[in-house]
PDB file of N, CA and C in Angstrom:
ATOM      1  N   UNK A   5     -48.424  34.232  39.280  1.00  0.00           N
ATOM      2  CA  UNK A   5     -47.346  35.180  39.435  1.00  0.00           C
ATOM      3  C   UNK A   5     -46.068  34.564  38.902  1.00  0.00           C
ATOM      4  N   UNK A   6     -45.297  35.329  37.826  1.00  0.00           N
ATOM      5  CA  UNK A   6     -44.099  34.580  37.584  1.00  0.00           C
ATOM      6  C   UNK A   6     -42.651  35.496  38.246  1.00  0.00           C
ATOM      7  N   UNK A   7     -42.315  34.262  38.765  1.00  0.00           N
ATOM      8  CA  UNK A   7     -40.753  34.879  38.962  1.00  0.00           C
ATOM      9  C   UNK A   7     -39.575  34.597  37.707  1.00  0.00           C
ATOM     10  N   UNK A   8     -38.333  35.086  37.790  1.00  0.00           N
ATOM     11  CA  UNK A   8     -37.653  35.342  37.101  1.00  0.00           C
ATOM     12  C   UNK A   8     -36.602  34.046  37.501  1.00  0.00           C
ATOM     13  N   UNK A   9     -36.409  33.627  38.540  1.00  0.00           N
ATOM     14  CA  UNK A   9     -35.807  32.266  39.022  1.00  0.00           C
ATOM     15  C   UNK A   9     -36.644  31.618  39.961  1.00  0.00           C
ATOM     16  N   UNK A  10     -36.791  30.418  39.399  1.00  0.00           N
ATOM     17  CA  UNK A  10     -38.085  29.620  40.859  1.00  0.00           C
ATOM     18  C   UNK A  10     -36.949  28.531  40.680  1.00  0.00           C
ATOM     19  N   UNK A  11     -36.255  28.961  42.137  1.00  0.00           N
ATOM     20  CA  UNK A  11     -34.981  27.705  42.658  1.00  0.00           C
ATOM     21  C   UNK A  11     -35.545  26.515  42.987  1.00  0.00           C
ATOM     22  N   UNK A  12     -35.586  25.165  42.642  1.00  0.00           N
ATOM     23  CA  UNK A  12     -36.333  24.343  43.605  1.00  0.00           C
ATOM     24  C   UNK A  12     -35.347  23.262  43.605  1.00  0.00           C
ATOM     25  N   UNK A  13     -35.078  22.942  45.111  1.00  0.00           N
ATOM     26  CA  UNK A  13     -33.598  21.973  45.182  1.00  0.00           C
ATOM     27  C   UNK A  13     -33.972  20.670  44.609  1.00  0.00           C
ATOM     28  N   UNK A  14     -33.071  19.930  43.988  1.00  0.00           N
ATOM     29  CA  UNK A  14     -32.927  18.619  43.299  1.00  0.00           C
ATOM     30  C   UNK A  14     -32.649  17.432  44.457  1.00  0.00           C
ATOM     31  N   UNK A  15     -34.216  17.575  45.950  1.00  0.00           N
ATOM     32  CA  UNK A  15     -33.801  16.634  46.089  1.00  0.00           C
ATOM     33  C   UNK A  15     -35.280  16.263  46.663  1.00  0.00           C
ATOM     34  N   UNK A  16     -36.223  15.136  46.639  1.00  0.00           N
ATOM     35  CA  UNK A  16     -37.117  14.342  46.792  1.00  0.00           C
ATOM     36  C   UNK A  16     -37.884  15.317  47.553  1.00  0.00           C
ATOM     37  N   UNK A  17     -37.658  15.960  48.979  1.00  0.00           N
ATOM     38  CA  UNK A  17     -38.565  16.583  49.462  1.00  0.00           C
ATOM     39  C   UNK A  17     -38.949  17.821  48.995  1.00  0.00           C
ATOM     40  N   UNK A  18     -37.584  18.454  48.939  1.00  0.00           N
ATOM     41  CA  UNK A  18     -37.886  20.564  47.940  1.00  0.00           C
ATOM     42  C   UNK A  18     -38.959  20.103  46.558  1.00  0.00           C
ATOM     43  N   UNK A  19     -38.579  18.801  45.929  1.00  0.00           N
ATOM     44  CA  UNK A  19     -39.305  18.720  45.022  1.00  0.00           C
ATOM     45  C   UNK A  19     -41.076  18.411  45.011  1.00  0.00           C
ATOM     46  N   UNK A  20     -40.942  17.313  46.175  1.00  0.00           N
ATOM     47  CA  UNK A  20     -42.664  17.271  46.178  1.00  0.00           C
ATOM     48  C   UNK A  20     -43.355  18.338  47.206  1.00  0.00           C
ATOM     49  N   UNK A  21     -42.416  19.339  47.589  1.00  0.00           N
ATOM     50  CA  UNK A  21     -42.904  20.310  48.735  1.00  0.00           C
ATOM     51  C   UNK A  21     -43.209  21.326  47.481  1.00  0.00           C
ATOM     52  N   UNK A  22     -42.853  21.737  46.012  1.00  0.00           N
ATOM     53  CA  UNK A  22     -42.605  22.658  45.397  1.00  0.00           C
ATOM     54  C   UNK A  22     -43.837  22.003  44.345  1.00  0.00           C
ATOM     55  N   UNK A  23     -44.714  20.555  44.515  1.00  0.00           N
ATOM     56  CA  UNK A  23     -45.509  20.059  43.175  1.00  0.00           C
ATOM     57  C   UNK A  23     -46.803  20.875  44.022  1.00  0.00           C
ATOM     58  N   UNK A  24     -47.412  21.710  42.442  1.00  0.00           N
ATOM     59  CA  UNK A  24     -48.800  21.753  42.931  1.00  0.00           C
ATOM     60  C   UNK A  24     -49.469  20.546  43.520  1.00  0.00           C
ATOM     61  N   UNK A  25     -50.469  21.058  43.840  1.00  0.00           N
ATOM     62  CA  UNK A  25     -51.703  19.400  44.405  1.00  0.00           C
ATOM     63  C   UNK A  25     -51.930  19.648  43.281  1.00  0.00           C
ATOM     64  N   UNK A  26     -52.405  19.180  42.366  1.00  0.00           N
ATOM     65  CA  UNK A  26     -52.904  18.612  41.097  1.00  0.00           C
ATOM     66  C   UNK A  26     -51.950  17.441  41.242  1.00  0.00           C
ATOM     67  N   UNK A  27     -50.702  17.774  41.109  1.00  0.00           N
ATOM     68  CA  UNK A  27     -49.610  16.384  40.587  1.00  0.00           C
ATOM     69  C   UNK A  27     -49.240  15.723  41.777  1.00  0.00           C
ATOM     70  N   UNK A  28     -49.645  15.989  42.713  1.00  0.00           N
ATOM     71  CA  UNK A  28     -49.196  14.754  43.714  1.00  0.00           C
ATOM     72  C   UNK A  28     -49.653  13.534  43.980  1.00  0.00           C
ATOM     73  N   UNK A  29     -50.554  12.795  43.453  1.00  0.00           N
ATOM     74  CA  UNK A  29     -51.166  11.789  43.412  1.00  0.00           C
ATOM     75  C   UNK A  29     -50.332  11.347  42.303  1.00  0.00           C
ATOM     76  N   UNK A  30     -49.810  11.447  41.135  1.00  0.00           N
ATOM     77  CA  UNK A  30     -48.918  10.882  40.038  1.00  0.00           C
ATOM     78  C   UNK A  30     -47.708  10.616  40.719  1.00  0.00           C
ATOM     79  N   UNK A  31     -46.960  11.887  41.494  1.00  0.00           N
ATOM     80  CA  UNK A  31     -45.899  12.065  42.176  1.00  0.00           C
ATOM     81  C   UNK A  31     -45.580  10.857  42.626  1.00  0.00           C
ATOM     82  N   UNK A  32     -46.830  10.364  44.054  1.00  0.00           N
ATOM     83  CA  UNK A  32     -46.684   9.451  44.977  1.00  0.00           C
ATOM     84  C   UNK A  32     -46.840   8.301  44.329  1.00  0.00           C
ATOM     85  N   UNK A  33     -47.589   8.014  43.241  1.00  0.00           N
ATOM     86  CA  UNK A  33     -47.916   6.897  42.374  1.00  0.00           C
ATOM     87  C   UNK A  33     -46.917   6.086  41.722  1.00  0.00           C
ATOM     88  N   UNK A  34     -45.903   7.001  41.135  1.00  0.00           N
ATOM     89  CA  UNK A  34     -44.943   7.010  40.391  1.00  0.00           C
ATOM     90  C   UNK A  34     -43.580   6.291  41.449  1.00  0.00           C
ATOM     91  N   UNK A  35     -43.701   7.204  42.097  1.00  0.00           N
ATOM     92  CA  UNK A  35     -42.895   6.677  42.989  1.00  0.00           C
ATOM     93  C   UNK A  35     -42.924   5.535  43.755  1.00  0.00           C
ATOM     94  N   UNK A  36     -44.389   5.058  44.260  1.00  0.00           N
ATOM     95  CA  UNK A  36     -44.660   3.758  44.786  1.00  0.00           C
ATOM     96  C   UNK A  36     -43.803   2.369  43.657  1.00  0.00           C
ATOM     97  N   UNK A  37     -44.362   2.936  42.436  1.00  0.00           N
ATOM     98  CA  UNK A  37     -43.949   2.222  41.612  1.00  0.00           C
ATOM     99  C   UNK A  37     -42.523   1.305  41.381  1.00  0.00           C
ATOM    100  N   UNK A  38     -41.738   2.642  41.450  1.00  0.00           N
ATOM    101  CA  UNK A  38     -40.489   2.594  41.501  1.00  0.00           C
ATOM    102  C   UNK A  38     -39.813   1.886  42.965  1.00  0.00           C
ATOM    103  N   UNK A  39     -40.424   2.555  43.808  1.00  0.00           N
ATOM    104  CA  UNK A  39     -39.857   2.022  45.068  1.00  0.00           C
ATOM    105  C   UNK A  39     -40.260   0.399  45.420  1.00  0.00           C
ATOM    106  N   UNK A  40     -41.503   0.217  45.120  1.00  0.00           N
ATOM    107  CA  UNK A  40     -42.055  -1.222  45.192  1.00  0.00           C
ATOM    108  C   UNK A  40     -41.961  -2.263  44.532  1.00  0.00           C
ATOM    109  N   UNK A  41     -40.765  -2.063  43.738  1.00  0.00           N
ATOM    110  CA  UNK A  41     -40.549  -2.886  42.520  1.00  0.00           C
ATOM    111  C   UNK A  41     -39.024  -4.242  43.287  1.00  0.00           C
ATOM    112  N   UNK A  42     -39.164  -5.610  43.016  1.00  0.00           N
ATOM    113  CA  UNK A  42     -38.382  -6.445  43.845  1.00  0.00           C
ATOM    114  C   UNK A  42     -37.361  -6.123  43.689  1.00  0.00           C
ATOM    115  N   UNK A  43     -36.451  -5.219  42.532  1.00  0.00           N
ATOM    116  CA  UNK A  43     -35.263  -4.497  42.795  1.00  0.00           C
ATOM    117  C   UNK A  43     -35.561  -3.747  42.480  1.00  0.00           C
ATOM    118  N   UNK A  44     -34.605  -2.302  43.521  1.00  0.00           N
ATOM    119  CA  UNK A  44     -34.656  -0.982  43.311  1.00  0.00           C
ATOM    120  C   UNK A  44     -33.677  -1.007  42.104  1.00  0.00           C
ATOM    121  N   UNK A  45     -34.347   0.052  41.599  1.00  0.00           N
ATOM    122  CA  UNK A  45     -33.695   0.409  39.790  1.00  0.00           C
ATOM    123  C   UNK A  45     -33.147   1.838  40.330  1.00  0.00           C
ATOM    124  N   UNK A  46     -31.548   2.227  41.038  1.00  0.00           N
ATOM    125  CA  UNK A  46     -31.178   3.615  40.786  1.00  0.00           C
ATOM    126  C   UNK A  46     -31.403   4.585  39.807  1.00  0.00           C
ATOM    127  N   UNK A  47     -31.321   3.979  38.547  1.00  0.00           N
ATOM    128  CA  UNK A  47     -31.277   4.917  37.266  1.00  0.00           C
ATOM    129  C   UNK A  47     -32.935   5.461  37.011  1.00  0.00           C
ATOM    130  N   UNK A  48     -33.869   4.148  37.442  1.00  0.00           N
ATOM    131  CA  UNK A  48     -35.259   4.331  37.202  1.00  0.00           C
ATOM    132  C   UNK A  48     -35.513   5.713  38.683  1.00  0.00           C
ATOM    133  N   UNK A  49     -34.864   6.121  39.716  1.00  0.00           N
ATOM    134  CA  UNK A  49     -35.357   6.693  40.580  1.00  0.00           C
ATOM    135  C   UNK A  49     -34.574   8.019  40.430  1.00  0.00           C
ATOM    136  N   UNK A  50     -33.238   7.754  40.315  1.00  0.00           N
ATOM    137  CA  UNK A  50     -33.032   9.144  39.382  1.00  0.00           C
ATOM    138  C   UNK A  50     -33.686  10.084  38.234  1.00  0.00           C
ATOM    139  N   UNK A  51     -34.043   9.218  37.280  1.00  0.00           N
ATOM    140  CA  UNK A  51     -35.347   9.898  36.451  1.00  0.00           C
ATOM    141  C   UNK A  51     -36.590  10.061  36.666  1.00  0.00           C
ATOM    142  N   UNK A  52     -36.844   9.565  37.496  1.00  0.00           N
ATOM    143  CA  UNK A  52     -38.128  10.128  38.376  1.00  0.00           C
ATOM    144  C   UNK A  52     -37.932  11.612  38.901  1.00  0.00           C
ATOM    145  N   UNK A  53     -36.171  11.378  40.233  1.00  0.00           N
ATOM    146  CA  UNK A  53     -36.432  12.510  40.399  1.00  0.00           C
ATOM    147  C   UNK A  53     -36.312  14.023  39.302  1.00  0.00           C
ATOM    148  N   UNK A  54     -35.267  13.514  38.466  1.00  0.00           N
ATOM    149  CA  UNK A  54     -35.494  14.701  37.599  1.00  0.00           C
ATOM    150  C   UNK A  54     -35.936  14.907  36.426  1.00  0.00           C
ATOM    151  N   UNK A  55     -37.310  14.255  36.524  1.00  0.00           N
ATOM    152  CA  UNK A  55     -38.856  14.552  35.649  1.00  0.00           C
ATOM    153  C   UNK A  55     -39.195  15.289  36.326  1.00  0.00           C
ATOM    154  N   UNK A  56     -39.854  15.185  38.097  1.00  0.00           N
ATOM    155  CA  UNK A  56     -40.025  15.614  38.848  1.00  0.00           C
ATOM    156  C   UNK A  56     -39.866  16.785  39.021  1.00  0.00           C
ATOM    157  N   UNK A  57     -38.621  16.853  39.064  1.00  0.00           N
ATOM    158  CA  UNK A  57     -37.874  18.240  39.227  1.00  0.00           C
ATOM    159  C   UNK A  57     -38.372  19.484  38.467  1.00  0.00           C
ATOM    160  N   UNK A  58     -37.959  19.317  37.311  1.00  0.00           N
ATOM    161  CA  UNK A  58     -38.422  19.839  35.896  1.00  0.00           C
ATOM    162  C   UNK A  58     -39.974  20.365  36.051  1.00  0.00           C
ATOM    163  N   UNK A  59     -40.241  19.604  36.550  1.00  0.00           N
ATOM    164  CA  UNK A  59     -41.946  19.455  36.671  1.00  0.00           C
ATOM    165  C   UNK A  59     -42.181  20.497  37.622  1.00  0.00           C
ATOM    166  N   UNK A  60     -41.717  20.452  38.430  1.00  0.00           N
ATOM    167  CA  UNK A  60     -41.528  21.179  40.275  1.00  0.00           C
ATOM    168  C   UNK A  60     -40.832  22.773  39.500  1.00  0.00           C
ATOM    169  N   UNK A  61     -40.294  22.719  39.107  1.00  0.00           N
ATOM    170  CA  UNK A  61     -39.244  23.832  38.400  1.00  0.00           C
ATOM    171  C   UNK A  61     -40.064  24.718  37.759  1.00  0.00           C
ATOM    172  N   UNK A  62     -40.793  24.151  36.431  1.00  0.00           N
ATOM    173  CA  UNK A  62     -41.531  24.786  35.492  1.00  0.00           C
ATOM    174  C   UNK A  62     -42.826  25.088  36.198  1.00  0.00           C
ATOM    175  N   UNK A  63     -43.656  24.426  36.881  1.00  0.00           N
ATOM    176  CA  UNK A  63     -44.410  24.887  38.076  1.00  0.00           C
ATOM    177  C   UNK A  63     -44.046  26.370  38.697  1.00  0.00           C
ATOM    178  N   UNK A  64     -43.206  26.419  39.259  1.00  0.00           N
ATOM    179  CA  UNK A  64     -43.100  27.445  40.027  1.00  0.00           C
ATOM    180  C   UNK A  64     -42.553  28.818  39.453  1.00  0.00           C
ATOM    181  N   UNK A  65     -41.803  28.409  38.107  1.00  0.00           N
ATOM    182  CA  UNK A  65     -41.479  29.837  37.799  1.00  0.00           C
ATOM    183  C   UNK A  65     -43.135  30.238  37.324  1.00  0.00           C
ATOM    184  N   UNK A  66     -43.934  30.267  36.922  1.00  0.00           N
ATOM    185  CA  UNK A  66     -45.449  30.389  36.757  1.00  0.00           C
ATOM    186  C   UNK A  66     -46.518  29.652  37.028  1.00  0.00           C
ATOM    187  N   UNK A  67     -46.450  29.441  38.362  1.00  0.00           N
ATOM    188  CA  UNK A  67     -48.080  28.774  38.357  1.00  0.00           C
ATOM    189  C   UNK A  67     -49.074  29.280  38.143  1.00  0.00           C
ATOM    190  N   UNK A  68     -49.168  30.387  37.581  1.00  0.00           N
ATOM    191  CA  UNK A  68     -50.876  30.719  37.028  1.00  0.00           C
ATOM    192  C   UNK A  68     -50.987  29.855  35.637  1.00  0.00           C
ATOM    193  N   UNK A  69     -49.208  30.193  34.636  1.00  0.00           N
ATOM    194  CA  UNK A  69     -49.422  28.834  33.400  1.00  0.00           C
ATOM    195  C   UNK A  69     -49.581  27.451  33.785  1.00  0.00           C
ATOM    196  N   UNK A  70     -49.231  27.095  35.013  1.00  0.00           N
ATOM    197  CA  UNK A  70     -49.504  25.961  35.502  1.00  0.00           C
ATOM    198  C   UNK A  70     -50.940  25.324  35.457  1.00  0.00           C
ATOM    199  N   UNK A  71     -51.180  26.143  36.245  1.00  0.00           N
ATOM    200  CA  UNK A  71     -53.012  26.274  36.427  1.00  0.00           C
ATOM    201  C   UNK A  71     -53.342  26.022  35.527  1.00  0.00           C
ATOM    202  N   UNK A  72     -53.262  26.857  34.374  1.00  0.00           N
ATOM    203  CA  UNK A  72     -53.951  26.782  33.051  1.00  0.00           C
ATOM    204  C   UNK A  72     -53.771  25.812  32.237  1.00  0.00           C
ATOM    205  N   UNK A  73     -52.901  25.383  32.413  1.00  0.00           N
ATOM    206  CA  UNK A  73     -52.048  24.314  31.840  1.00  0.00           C
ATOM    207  C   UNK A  73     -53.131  22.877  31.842  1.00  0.00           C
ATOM    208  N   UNK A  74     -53.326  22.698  32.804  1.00  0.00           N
ATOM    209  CA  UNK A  74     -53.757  21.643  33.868  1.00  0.00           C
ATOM    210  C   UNK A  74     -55.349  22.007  33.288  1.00  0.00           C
ATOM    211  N   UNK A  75     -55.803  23.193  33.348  1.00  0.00           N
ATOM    212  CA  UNK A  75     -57.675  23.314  33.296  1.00  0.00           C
ATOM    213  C   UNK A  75     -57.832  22.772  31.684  1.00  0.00           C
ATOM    214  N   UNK A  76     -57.127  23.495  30.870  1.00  0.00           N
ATOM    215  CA  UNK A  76     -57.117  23.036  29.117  1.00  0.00           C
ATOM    216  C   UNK A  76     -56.867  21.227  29.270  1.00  0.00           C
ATOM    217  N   UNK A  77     -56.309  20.482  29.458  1.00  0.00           N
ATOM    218  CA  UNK A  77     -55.826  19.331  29.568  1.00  0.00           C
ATOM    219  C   UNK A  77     -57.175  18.788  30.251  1.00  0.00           C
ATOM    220  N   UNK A  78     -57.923  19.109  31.125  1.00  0.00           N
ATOM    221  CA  UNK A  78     -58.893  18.392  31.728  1.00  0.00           C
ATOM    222  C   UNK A  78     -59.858  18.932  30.737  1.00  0.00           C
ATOM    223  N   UNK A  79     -60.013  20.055  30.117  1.00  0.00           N
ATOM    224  CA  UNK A  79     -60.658  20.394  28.910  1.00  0.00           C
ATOM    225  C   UNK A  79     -61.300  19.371  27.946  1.00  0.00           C
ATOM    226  N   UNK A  80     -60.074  19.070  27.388  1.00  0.00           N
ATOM    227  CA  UNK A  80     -59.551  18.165  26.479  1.00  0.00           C
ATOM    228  C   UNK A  80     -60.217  16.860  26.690  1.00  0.00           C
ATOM    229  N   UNK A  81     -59.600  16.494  28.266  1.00  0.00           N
ATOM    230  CA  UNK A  81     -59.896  15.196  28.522  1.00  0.00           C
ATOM    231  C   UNK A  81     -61.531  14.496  28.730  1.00  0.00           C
ATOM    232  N   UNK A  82     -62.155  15.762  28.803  1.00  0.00           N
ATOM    233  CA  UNK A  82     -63.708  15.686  29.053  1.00  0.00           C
ATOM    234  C   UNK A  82     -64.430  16.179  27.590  1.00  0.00           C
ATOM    235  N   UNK A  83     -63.296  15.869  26.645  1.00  0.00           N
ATOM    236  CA  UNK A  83     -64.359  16.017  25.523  1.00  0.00           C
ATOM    237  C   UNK A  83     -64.784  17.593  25.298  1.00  0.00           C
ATOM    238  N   UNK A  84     -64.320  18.593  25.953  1.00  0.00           N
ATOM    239  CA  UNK A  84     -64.490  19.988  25.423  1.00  0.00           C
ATOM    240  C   UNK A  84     -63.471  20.169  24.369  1.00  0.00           C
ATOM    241  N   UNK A  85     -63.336  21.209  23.896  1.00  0.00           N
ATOM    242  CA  UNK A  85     -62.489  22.228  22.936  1.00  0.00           C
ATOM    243  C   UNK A  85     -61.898  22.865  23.758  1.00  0.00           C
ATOM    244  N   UNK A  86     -60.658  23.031  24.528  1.00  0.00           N
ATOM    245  CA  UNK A  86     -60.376  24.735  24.760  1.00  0.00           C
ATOM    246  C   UNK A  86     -60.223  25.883  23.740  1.00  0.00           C
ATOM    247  N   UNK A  87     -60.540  27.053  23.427  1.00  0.00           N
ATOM    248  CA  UNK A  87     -60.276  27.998  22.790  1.00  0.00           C
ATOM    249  C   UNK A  87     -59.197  28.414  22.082  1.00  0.00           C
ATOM    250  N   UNK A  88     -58.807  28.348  21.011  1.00  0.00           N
ATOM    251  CA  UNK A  88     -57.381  28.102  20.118  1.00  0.00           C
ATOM    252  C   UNK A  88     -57.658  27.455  18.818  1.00  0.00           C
ATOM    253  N   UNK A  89     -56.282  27.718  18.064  1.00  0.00           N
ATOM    254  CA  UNK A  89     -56.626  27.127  16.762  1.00  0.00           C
ATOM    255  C   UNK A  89     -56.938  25.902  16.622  1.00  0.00           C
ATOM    256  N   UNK A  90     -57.647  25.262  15.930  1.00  0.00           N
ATOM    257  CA  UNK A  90     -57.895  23.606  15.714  1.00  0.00           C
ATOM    258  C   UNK A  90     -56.937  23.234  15.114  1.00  0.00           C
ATOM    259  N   UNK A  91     -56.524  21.992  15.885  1.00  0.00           N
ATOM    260  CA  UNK A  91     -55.688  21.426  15.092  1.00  0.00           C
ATOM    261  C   UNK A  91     -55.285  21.113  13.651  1.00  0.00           C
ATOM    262  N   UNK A  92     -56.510  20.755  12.993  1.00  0.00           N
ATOM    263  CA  UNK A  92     -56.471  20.657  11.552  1.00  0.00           C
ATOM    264  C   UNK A  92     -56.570  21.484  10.590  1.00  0.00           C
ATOM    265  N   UNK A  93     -56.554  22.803  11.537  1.00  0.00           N
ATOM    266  CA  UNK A  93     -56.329  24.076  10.885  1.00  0.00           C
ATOM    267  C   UNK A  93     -54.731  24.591  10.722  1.00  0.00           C
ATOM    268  N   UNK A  94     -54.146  24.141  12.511  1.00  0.00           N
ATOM    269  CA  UNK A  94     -52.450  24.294  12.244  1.00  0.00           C
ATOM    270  C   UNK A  94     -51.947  23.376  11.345  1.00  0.00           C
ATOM    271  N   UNK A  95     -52.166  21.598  10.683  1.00  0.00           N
ATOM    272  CA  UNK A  95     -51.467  21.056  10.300  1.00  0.00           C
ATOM    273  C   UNK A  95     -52.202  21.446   8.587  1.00  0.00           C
ATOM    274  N   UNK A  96     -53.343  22.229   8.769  1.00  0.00           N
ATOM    275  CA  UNK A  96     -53.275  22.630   7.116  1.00  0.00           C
ATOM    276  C   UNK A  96     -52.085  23.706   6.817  1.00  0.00           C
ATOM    277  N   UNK A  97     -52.015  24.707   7.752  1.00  0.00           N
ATOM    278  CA  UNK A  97     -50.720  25.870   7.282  1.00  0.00           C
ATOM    279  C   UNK A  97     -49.313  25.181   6.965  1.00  0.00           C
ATOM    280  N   UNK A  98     -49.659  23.719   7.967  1.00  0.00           N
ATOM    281  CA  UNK A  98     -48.028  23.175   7.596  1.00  0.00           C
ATOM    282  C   UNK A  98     -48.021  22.218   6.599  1.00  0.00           C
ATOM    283  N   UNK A  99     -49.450  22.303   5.685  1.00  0.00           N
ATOM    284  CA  UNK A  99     -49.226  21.427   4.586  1.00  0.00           C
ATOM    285  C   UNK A  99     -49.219  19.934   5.043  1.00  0.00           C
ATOM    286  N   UNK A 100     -49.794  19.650   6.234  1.00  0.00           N
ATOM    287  CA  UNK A 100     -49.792  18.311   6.524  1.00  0.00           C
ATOM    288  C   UNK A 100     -48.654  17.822   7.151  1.00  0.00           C
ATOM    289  N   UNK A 101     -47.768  18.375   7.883  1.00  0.00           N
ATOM    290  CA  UNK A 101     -46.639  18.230   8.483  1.00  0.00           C
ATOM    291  C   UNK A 101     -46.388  18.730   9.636  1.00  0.00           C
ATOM    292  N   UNK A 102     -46.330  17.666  10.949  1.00  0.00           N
ATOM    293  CA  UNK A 102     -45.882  17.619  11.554  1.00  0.00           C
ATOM    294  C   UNK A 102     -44.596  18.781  12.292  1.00  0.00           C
TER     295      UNK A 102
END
C-alpha cells in the first residue's frame, strides 16, 4: 500500500520501529559495529542514522516495492534471473555505456 507521505521521525527508535524485519539484523549489526568500536565515531553514528532513516522512509512510503525489492535481490543472490531486461541487452541500447 503506498502512501503519499510515510513520516518516520529521525530518531534511532521511530527508525528501527519503522525497518521491515528483513533489515533488522543489518540494522542491529551495523550498529553493534559502530557502537562497539574503542571510540565512539559521532559522524560514523550519524550516518548510520540517516542511511537508516532513508531506508525506514523509502520502506514505508511503499512496502509492497519494498517487498519486492528484497524478493528480486534474493533472486539474484541465489543465482536466479528475476524477470526484466538482461542486462547486456540494456548496456547494448546504450552502446556499451554505463
Amino acid at each position: 500500500m503506498r502512501t503519499d507521505q510515510a513520516a518516520v521521525e529521525r530518531t534511532f527508535t521511530a527508525v528501527r520501529a519503522a525497518l521491515p524485519a528483513v533489515n533488522s539484523a543489518a540494522f542491529y549489526a551495523e550498529l553493534a559495529r559502530i557502537t562497539h568500536a574503542p571510540v565512539l565515531d559521532p559522524a560514523a553514528l550519524d550516518d548510520f542514522l540517516t542511511g537508516w532513516w532513508r531506508i525506514a522512509t523509502r520502506a514505508a512510503q511503499d512496502s509492497e516495492d519494498w517487498q519486492r525489492m528484497h524478493a528480486e535481490a534474493e533472486q539474484i543472490r541465489s543465482g536466479q534471473c528475476p524477470p526484466g531486461t538482461p542486462p547486456a541487452e540494456i548496456l547494448a541500447r546504450r552502446g556499451g555505456r554505463m
